[in-house]
mmCIF file of C-alpha atoms in Angstrom:
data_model
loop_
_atom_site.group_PDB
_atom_site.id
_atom_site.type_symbol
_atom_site.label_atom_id
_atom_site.label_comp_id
_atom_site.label_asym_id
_atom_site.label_seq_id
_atom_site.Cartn_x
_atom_site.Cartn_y
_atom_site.Cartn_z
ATOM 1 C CA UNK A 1 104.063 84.853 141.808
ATOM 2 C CA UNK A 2 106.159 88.167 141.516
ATOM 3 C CA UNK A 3 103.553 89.758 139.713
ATOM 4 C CA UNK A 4 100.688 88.977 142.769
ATOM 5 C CA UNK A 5 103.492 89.898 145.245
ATOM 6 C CA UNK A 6 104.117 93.262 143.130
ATOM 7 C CA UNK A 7 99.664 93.763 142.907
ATOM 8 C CA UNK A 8 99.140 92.546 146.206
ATOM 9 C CA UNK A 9 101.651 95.994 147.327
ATOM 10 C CA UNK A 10 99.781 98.323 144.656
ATOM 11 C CA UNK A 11 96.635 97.061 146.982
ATOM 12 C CA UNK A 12 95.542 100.917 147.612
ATOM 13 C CA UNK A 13 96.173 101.987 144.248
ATOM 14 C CA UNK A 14 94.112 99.051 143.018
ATOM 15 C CA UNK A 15 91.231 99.738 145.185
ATOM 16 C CA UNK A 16 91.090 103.578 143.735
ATOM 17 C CA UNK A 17 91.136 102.524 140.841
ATOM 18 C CA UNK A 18 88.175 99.922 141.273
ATOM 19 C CA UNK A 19 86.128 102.849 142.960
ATOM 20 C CA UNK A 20 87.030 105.045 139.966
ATOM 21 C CA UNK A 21 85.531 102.211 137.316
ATOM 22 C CA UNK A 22 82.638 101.691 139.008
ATOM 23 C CA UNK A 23 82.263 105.787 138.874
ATOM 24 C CA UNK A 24 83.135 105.879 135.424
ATOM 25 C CA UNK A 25 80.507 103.144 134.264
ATOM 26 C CA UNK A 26 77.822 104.052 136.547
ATOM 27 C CA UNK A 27 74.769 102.894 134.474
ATOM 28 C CA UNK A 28 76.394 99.159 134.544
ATOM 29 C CA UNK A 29 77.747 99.501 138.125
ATOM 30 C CA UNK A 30 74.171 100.333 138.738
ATOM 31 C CA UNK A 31 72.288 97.696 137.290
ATOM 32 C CA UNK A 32 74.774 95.081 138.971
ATOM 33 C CA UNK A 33 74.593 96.842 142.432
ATOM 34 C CA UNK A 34 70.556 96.227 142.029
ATOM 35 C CA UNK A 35 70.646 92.776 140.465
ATOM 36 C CA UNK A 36 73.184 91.676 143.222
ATOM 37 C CA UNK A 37 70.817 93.662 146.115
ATOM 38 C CA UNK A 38 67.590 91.435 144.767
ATOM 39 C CA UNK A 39 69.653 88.482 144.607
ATOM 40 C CA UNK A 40 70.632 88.672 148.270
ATOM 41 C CA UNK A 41 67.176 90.527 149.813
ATOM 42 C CA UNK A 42 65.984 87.047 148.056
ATOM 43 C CA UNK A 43 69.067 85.267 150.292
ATOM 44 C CA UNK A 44 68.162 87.357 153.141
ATOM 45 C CA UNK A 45 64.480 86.698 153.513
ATOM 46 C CA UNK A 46 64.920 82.731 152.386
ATOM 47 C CA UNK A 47 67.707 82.403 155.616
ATOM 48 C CA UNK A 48 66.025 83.939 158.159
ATOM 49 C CA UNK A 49 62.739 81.722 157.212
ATOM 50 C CA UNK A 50 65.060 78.604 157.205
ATOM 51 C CA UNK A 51 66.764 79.232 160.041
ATOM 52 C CA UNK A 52 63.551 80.177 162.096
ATOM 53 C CA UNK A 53 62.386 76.804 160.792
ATOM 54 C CA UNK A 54 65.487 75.443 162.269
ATOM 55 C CA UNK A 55 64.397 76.523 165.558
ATOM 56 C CA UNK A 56 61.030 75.530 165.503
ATOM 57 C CA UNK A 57 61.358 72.397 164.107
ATOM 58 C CA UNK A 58 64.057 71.700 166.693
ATOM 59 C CA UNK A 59 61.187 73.217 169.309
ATOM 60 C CA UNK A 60 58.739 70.730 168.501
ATOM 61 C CA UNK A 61 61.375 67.755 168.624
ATOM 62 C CA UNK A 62 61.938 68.878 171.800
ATOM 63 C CA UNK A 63 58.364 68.845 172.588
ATOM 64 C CA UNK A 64 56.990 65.997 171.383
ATOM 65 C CA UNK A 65 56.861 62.601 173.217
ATOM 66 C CA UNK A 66 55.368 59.317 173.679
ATOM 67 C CA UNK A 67 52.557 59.105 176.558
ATOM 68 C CA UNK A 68 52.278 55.399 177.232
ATOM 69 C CA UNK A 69 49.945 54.559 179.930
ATOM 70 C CA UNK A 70 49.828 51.311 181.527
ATOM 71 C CA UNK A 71 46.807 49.023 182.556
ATOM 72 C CA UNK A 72 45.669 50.100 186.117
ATOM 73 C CA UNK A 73 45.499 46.295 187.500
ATOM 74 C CA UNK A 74 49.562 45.797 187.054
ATOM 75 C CA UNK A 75 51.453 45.469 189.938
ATOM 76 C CA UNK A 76 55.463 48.021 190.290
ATOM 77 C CA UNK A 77 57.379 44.692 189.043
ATOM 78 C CA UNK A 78 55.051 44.869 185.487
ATOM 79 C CA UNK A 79 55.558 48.101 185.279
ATOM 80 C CA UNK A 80 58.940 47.811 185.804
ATOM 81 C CA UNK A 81 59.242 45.833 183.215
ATOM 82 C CA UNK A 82 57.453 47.802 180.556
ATOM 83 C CA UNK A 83 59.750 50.170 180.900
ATOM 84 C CA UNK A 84 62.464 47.639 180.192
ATOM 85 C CA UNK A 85 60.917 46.315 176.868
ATOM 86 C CA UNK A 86 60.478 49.976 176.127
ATOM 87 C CA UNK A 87 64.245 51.010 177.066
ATOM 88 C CA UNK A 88 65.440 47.739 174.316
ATOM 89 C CA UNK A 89 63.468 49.598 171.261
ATOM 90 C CA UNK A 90 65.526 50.967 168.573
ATOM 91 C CA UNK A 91 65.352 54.579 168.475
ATOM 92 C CA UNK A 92 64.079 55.329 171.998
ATOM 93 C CA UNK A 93 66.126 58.281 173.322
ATOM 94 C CA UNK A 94 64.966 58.417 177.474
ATOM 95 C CA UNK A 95 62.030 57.182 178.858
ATOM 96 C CA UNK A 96 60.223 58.971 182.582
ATOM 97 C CA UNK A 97 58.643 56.534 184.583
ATOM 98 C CA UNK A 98 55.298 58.699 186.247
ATOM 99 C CA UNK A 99 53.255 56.445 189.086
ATOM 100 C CA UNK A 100 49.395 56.424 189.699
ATOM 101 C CA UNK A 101 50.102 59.193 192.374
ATOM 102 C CA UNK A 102 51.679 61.608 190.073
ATOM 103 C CA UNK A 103 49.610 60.713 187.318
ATOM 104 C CA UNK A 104 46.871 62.003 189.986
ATOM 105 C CA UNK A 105 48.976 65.028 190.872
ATOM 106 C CA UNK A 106 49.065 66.177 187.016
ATOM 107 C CA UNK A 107 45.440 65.600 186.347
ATOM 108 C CA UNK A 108 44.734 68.020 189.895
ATOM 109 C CA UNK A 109 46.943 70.610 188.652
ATOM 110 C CA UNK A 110 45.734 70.735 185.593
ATOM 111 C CA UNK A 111 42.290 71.385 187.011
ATOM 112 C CA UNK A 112 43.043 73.904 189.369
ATOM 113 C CA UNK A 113 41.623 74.510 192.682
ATOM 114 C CA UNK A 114 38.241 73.119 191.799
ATOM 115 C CA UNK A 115 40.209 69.598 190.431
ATOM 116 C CA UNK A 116 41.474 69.186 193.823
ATOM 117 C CA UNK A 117 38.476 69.246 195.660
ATOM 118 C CA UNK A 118 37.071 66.719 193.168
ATOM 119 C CA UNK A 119 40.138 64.401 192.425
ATOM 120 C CA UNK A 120 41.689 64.413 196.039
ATOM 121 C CA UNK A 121 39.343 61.680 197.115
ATOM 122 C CA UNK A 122 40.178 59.448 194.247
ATOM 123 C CA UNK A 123 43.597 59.423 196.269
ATOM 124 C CA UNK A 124 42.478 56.234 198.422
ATOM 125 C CA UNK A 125 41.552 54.443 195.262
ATOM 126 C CA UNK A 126 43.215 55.875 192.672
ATOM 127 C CA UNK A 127 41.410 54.871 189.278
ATOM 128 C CA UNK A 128 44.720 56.049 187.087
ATOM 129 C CA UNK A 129 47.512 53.798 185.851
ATOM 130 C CA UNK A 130 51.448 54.522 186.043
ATOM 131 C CA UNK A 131 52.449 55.554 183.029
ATOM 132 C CA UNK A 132 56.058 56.495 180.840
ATOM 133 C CA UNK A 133 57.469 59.381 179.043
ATOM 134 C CA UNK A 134 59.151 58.734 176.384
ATOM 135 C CA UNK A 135 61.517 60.652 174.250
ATOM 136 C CA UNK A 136 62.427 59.371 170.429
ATOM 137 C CA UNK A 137 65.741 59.937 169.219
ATOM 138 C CA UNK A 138 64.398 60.666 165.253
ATOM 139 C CA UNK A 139 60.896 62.529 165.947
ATOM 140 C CA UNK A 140 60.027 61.291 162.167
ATOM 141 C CA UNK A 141 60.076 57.571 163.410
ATOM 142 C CA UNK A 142 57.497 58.806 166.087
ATOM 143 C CA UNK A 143 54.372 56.677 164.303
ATOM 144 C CA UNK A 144 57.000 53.254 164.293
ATOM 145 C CA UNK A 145 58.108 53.404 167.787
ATOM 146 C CA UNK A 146 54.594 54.153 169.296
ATOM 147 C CA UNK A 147 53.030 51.217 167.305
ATOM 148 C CA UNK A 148 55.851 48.683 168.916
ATOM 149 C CA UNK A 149 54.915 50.339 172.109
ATOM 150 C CA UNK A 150 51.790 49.444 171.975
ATOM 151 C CA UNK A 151 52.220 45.801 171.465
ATOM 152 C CA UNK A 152 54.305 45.357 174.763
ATOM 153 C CA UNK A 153 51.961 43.177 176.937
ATOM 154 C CA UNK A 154 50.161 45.770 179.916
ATOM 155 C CA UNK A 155 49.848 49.186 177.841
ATOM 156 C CA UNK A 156 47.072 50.408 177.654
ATOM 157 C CA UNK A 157 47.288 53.148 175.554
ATOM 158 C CA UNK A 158 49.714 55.246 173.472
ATOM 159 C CA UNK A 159 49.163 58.928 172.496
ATOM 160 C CA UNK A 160 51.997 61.160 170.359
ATOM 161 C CA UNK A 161 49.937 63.594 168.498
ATOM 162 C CA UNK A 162 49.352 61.482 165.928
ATOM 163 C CA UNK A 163 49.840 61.341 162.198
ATOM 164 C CA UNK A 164 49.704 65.925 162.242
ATOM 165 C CA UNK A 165 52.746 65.797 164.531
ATOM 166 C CA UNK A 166 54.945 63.526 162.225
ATOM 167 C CA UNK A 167 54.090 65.161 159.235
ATOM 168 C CA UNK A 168 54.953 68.825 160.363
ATOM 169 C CA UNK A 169 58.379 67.704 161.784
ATOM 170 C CA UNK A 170 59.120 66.039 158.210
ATOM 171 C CA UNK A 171 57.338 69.252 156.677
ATOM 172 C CA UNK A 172 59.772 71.694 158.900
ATOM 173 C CA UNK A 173 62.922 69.464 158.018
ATOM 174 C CA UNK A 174 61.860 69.355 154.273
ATOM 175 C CA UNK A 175 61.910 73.298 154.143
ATOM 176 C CA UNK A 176 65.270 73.799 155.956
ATOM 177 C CA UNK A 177 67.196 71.531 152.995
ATOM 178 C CA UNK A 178 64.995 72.759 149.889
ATOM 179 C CA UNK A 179 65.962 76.239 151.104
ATOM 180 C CA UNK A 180 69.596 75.481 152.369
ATOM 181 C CA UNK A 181 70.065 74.509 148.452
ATOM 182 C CA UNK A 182 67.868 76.819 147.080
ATOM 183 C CA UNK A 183 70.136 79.876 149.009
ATOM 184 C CA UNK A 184 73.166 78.459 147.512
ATOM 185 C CA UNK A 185 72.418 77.878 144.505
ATOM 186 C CA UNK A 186 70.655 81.596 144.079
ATOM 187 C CA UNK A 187 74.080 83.344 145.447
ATOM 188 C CA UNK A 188 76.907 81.213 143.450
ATOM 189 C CA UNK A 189 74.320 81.774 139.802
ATOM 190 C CA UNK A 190 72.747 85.436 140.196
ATOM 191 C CA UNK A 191 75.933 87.198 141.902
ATOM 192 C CA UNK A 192 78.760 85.153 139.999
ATOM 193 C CA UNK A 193 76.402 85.645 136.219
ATOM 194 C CA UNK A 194 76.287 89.246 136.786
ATOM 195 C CA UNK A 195 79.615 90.311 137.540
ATOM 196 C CA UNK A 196 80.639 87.872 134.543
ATOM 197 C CA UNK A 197 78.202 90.143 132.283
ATOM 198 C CA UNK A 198 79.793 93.544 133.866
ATOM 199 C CA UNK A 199 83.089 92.186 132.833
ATOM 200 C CA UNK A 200 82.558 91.174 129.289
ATOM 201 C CA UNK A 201 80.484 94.416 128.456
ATOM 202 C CA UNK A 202 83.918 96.337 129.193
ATOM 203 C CA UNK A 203 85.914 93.540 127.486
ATOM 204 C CA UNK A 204 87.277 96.393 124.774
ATOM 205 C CA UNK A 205 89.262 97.450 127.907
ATOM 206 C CA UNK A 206 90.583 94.817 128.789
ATOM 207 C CA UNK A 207 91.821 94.094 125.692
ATOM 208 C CA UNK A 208 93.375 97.641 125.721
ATOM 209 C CA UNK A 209 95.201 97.022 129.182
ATOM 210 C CA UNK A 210 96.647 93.857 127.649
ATOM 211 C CA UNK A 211 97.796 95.502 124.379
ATOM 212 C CA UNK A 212 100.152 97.743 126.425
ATOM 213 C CA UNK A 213 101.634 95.230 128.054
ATOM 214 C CA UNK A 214 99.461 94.724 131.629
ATOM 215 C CA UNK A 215 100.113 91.853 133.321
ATOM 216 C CA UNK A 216 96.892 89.090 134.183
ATOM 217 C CA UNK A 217 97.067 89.806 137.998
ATOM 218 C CA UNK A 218 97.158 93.589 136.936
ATOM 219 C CA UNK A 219 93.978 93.941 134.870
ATOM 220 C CA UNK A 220 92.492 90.380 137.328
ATOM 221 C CA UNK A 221 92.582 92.512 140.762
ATOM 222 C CA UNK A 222 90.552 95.426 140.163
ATOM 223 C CA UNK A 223 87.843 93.643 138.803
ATOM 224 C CA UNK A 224 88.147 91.323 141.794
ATOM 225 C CA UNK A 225 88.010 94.338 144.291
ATOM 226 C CA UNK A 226 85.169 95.789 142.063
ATOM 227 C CA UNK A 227 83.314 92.801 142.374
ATOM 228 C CA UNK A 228 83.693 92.414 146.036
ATOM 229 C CA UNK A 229 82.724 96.074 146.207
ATOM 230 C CA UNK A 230 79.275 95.688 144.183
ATOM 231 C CA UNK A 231 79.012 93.026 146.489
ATOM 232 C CA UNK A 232 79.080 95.068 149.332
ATOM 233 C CA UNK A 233 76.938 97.907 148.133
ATOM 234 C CA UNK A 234 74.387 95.440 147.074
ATOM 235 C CA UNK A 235 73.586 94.250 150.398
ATOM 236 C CA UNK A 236 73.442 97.609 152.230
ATOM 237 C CA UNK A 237 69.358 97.506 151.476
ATOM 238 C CA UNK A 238 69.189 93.734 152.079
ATOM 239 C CA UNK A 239 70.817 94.226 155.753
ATOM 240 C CA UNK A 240 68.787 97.222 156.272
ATOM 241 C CA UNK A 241 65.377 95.485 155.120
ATOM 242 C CA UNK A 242 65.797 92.733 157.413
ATOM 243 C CA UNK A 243 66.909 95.000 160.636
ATOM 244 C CA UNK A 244 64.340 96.779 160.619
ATOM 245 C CA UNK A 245 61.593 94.548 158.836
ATOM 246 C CA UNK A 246 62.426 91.389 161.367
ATOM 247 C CA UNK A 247 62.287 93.280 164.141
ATOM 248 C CA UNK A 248 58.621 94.636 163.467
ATOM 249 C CA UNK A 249 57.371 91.423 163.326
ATOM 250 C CA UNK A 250 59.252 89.798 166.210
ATOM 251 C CA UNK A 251 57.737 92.611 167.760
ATOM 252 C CA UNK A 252 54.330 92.540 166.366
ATOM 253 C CA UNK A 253 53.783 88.835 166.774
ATOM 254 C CA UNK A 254 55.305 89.016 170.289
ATOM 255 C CA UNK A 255 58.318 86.571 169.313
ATOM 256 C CA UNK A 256 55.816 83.522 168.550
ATOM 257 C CA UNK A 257 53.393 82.778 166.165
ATOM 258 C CA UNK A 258 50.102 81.110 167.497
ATOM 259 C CA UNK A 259 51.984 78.324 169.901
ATOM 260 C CA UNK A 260 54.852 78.423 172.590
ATOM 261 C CA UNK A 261 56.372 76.060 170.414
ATOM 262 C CA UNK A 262 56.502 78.329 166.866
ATOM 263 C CA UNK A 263 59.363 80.417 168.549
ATOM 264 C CA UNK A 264 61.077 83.187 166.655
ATOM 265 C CA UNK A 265 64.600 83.901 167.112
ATOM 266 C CA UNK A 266 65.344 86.887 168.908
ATOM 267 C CA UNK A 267 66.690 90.072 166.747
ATOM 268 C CA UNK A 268 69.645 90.827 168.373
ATOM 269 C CA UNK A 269 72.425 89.085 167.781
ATOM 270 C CA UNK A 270 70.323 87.125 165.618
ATOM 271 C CA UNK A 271 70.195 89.437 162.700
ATOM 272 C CA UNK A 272 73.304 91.660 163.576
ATOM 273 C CA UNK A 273 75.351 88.568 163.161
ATOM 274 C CA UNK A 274 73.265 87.196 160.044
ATOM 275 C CA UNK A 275 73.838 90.935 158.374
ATOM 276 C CA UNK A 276 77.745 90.496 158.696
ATOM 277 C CA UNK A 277 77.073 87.042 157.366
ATOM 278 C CA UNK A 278 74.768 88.554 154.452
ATOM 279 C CA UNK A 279 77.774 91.202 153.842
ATOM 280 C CA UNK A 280 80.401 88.653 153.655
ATOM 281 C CA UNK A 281 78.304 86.765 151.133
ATOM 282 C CA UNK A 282 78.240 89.599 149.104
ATOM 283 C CA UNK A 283 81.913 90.812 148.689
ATOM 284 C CA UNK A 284 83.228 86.778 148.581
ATOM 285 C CA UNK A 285 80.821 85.756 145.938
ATOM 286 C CA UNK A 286 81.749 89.056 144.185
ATOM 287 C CA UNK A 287 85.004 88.495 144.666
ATOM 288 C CA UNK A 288 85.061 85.102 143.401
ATOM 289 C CA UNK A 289 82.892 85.230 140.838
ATOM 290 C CA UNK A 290 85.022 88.096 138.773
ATOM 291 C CA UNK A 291 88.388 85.934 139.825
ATOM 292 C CA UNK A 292 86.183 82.804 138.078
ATOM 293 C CA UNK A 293 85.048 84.963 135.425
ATOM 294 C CA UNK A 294 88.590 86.979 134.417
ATOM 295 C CA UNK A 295 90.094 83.700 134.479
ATOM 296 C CA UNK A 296 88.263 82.662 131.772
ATOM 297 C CA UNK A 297 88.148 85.836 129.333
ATOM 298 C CA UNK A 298 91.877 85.864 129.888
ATOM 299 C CA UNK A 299 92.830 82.582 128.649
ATOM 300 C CA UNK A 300 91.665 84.244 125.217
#
């Protein structure tokens, strides 16, 4: 404990001396500094595309919902009641009870000025049923919940998107995980493997600096601050790829690609924040990985 106390005040001198190695063995400082910028341009791009999937996939969730309309001979206590039967299903989030008249109203809107002048006179005898909104609480049950909708006595009809709709949700959510793990996985083997080869290719000096009589948290804490520092160089080119490279195609495609629901995140804070993020990734899996990685070569 004294001699981390005793390292942990020689902090400066440590940190020159880290800057000095990586100097001094510039060829291997080099080749870690580019393995570790791949690694996390890799990290970088993989995120971004996760977390934009994030959004959409949360965008469509939001989105999608179950259009049940009712038969057009029921009278407001049947209707009522369908929307009682549907409130009881497992997994029904809310549910938006929309009468004949507004069921009119949307059709005339959606028409324009020339649907008014033909739809207003249906207003008398209104040919439309009431009909329900209705929100799931797992959009991947969407195909399940409209099918027991559909066997509640007066429905007519039920219409979710279909079969497309459910499988892109469960596509989008699929992504996120495979490349949640994928990230991780990447950053603790590529980072923490090559500042564990950096180290052992200069194991003849470490074997020096124990010979005369260096203590383990003596030799352990420059490596550590050199591996947080190759790190940190290595994602100076990942940050600046995605700064500038995210926001040309957020600004190319407009901030949405081919639907209102395929939303992009907006750059800023979006990738200033993720940059810090990609930074900190850097120097603590550096960091870590030569602690991990010292650890070991010193217990021999």
């Amino acid at each position: 404990m004294k001699e981390l106390i005793s390292c942990i005040k020689n902090l400066p001198k440590h940190f020159k001396e880290s800057l000095v190695n990586l100097w001094r063995n510039g060829a291997m400082s080099f080749s870690s500094i580019f393995a570790v910028t791949i690694t996390l341009l890799l990290i970088g791009v993989i995120s971004v595309l996760a977390l934009n999937v994030q959004d959409i996939s949360a965008n469509i969730e939001d989105g999608v919902r179950i259009y049940v309309k009712l038969e057009r001979s029921i009278d407001e206590n049947a209707e009522k009641e369908v929307g009682n039967q549907i409130k009881k299903l497992k997994g029904v989030g809310s549910v938006t009870y929309s009468s004949k008249d507004e069921e009119l109203n949307k059709l005339i809107d959606k028409q324009g000025k020339d649907g008014k002048e033909l739809f207003e006179s249906y207003r008398e005898d209104n040919p439309l049923g009431s009909a329900y909104e209705v929100e799931a609480k797992d959009p991947t049950k969407l195909a399940s919940l409209a099918k027991k909708i559909q066997d509640i006595p007066n429905v007519n009809s039920v219409n979710y998107g279909g079969d497309s709709t459910q499988s892109m949700v469960t596509t989008l959510n699929t992504i996120q995980k495979a490349g949640s793990v994928f990230i991780v996985g990447l950053a603790l083997f590529m980072i923490s493997n090559t500042i564990k080869i950096t180290i052992t290719a200069r194991s003849t000096e470490i074997s020096i600096m124990r010979m005369v009589g260096a203590s383990n948290w003596y030799i352990r804490i420059p490596f550590m601050l050199e591996g947080m520092l190759i790190g940190l160089f290595g994602a100076i080119i990942p940050i600046l790829v995605l700064v500038y490279g995210y926001g040309a195609l957020y600004n190319y495609t407009g901030g949405s690609l081919m639907s209102s629901m395929l939303v992009l995140k907006a750059p800023m804070p979006f990738i200033r924040d993720f940059s810090f993020i990609l930074a900190g990734l850097g120097a603590g899996v550096g960091l870590i990985g030569s602690f991990v990685s010292m650890r070991r070569f010193l217990k021999f």
